[in-house]
């Protein structure tokens, strides 16, 4: 094997960023503004202060419907001494907004006029000079500052600038940023996906972020891992754009060319940051412009985009870095961290009983779904060894706090119907959300016990009574503490390949040398069912090929059978048919949601139960296959 | 005069909105979705849940650079019992991301390999099955929910959907909203502005708001006040768009046609809301679509847009109404409110000494600048008589709280150089802002005394000593409590029309019958100077024509002379020349900023003083005319 590159450094993030911004001083100092129509300026950043060119109003205007006249003519008027005025001679009729001729200096509103005949009125009180007149410049005075430089233009600013006669303004030019995806394995969305190919989606995430930050993103077609071709593309982009991002190839592997090419064309300031994920970033400068090598894993890439690219775009755009909102939460699990790196942990947040609970999501750098699911990011400093369960942490929000506070948290056993249920809830009440985490039935009940969830999916068979769920709840909770919301009866069985090529009929076949198996994680109801049945049938786990490989959901088990060369897994019917697999039904079981009784009176749980009881919803679930919905939404109190 | 229309009602806002939303039930129930490319979906709202069509990765992939092999071949390996493996026979070389052939089930990373020759390696520890392999579906499993319906698409969602093979998605169609400005006086921006014409800018504010809320705004050309022409336009727009807004003509005046036309074409649900500003709104329905008559004054219009139109757009777009952030602040002034209406008061916020201070801006419905300047809105309920100074109030934020907290609050006497200074500060440190309110020198010192400002502009002549500012500070504050930041020496004099047609030479001329005057407000340094000089010269105020008309800034005085038929005002040189007026210099005075000594050590005040001391900044101020900057930025402690 060829020699691997080595990192130039493992620099502390803040230091590396400040050093990099310092190296780019000339780049930031360069004035890049453009003149645009004021009416097109929404969201743009002003490049200079904007002063009014005309006053608004630019004439003395009536502020009322009524008559305009000289106040002096009304002096002395009273109930006992009414003054009669004649149209044309003493006054003119004006509507709100009408100009006041120079001869007049007051408006009497129509409500205060006594009509005495055509073309004449009487008044019973005097007018004061300038009453009911909007003077010139009441709103905006010519020469007045409307908005300062480096101000993000809002709708009202556009209105005020137009009112002030400013029809074009100078704004900060949007930085144009080229994104070059690299990797022989990449295919663009829509192209056929062969084994070994990866859909190129990172550039779309980068593009979206850059758009949100106010820049212009230009995505290039992916380039295979070829030094010369990548070099040519980087060179051309450095000539044509304000900034260049190269995705993947930033590490120190055999085909990681980014560092070398930047060094060749310009200068590498940093290679390797002391952060996780995101370590293999390259911060470079070519032709005076920032050129950043971004790691290939989507989460690593996202962290480098947020922490390196965003501050550069913001500084170039002259926008202040928006401090992100932080909240304090209680960490539900232990998080171990190394002392080597600053870590960014994606967190799920949930508000249960007025406590904000934070739970770490998977830390795998390749899991883009962890970013989709994240409510916030926990930053563990470089010198931290981690967080204990129950410890208070500060989370930087990635989602609106109100949305988080209006989310029903479901932790426990997984069933694909939860996705449909959550969706239905949000459609019915767009202000209400549903989040589910899959930790198995026992894990769910434990989460309820610790006050970390509103409901817990559970399907736990009491081996002695043959009853589902109730005996476990009795054992774990106090009397009347937790009830069950009945959901479905469903079928557990062996998920096998289409056509059942290995002719598997039951657990006995799992002992065969030619049969591979995929298991569920410990604590899941399905795993407990398996272990119970294996014991019953006298099958030793170690004789099963694949007993040690654990997946966390029914869908993941089905996917392993469908695509991964695995012959069988234990799971539910709906997940088998959703991937067009065969299914050997074995056991009926009851899947319910455990819910603390104190939540049953809450509006969000009532809405939730209403949906379960809805006839159309039941039909939708039944159409997924293998579900009995007869008791759906029934509350069972456990005395 | 013709009979005025009458309001149909003065309905409570919340009731009127709920009633209106109820009347539009069929409109909201109608499903309006469209299919678009996933990569174009940033910020759009999903119309249905999105499920993965392929797994990601869709093959078992190496998670490391190293070799792929069967774990079984490595069992028993240790330091004492190294196992030798041969390329091709026992293993293949893989890079991160490479597919793992079905025969293999583990990856050993390159760091754990001992190279013993070309095409062979030794290992000193065993591999466990599936180690260092990213299994199929590790990120996304085919059939898995990626995002629910009615979800606003973020950059990471686009990435995850593309990774899951979802290249097009169904999104909620953007409601298309027609905006019809009406009024014979309206001219579009850029057209010549004659007396009596008003630049039509409201439709641009509406358009910007609608864009921000996620709709599509289509602005029509302004239509004169002609019943038939307005009717035709409304009718056509009702046929072609999802919603129609008619601006102005919604009140009950002679030329207010909106109510009548909506009634003719469809149905008026409400005419008149119990809110201020915003009362004359018309809520109607034509061809099943919402048609809203919006008042003409920009602030009234804005309030109706926020409180009626926004909830309709959000409901149509299936987005939850985002609750707006509220903060608690101390109200610095008394606000009187009537019991008839719910009032929306634009407020300026400032953080001084950890206290958040809220000060009402002008309540005039015609002042769009009050929306530009507002940091938040105070809602006074219908049954409130108002707020006392010092009372705690809740303010709905219109600006980022961090920006508010990083704003230097300057209250007191006005000088146009403050605009330049504030701009310079923000340009130098984009995270720092400057806000100035013009209440005169005495008002500024009082605001400092009450802890409502960081600095106060002041130019107060001690009539006995001839000294500026210090004696007032000594009188009002304790010893060493407040210092002066020297700003400029400047010239006060009479601002007169270009060429001085009335041949005004001094205060004596103000007594002339043919000379009109505009005054400054009581408490301003300029007013105090005037009153002192008039007394000195024995001129009686009542002999001056216009002594009673007060303006709040030098610029407003200059504007009155330039455009309003006024002959003279007392003010500073820079404001006269900015409007190309003549100037009769009378007195030199010193304009300083008073600052509590405790703020002098704060970073933001240091930055502020640095700018005053900057040579380029001084030159800029000098170029405005009439300023001496020799002592600019000097601190004078007052013992």
PDB file of N, CA and C in Angstrom, chain A residues 14 60 67 74 195 212 255 416 524 535 623 638:
ATOM      1  N   UNK A  14     -11.029  27.387  17.348  1.00  0.00           N
ATOM      2  CA  UNK A  14     -11.106  28.837  17.428  1.00  0.00           C
ATOM      3  C   UNK A  14      -9.811  29.484  16.934  1.00  0.00           C
ATOM      4  N   UNK A  60     -47.712  69.641   2.490  1.00  0.00           N
ATOM      5  CA  UNK A  60     -48.550  69.626   3.685  1.00  0.00           C
ATOM      6  C   UNK A  60     -49.867  68.964   3.319  1.00  0.00           C
ATOM      7  N   UNK A  67     -62.398  70.307   6.197  1.00  0.00           N
ATOM      8  CA  UNK A  67     -62.173  71.525   5.418  1.00  0.00           C
ATOM      9  C   UNK A  67     -60.831  72.143   5.814  1.00  0.00           C
ATOM     10  N   UNK A  74     -61.051  81.369  12.479  1.00  0.00           N
ATOM     11  CA  UNK A  74     -61.909  80.625  13.408  1.00  0.00           C
ATOM     12  C   UNK A  74     -61.774  81.122  14.825  1.00  0.00           C
ATOM     13  N   UNK A 195     -23.855  -0.912  -7.243  1.00  0.00           N
ATOM     14  CA  UNK A 195     -23.158  -1.225  -5.996  1.00  0.00           C
ATOM     15  C   UNK A 195     -21.842  -0.468  -5.971  1.00  0.00           C
ATOM     16  N   UNK A 212     -28.975  30.126   2.427  1.00  0.00           N
ATOM     17  CA  UNK A 212     -29.528  30.659   3.678  1.00  0.00           C
ATOM     18  C   UNK A 212     -28.636  31.733   4.284  1.00  0.00           C
ATOM     19  N   UNK A 255      -6.071   8.578  -1.849  1.00  0.00           N
ATOM     20  CA  UNK A 255      -6.629   9.377  -2.934  1.00  0.00           C
ATOM     21  C   UNK A 255      -7.158  10.717  -2.448  1.00  0.00           C
ATOM     22  N   UNK A 416     -43.353   0.706  12.371  1.00  0.00           N
ATOM     23  CA  UNK A 416     -43.433   1.690  11.281  1.00  0.00           C
ATOM     24  C   UNK A 416     -44.687   2.552  11.340  1.00  0.00           C
ATOM     25  N   UNK A 524     -35.091  -5.037  23.445  1.00  0.00           N
ATOM     26  CA  UNK A 524     -36.244  -4.860  22.563  1.00  0.00           C
ATOM     27  C   UNK A 524     -37.210  -6.017  22.782  1.00  0.00           C
ATOM     28  N   UNK A 535     -35.116 -20.488  24.075  1.00  0.00           N
ATOM     29  CA  UNK A 535     -34.991 -21.262  25.319  1.00  0.00           C
ATOM     30  C   UNK A 535     -36.049 -22.369  25.332  1.00  0.00           C
ATOM     31  N   UNK A 623     -54.217  -0.943   6.032  1.00  0.00           N
ATOM     32  CA  UNK A 623     -53.774  -1.143   4.649  1.00  0.00           C
ATOM     33  C   UNK A 623     -52.268  -1.413   4.577  1.00  0.00           C
ATOM     34  N   UNK A 638     -54.437   0.428  34.663  1.00  0.00           N
ATOM     35  CA  UNK A 638     -53.850  -0.749  35.283  1.00  0.00           C
ATOM     36  C   UNK A 638     -53.869  -0.548  36.792  1.00  0.00           C
TER      37      UNK A 638
END
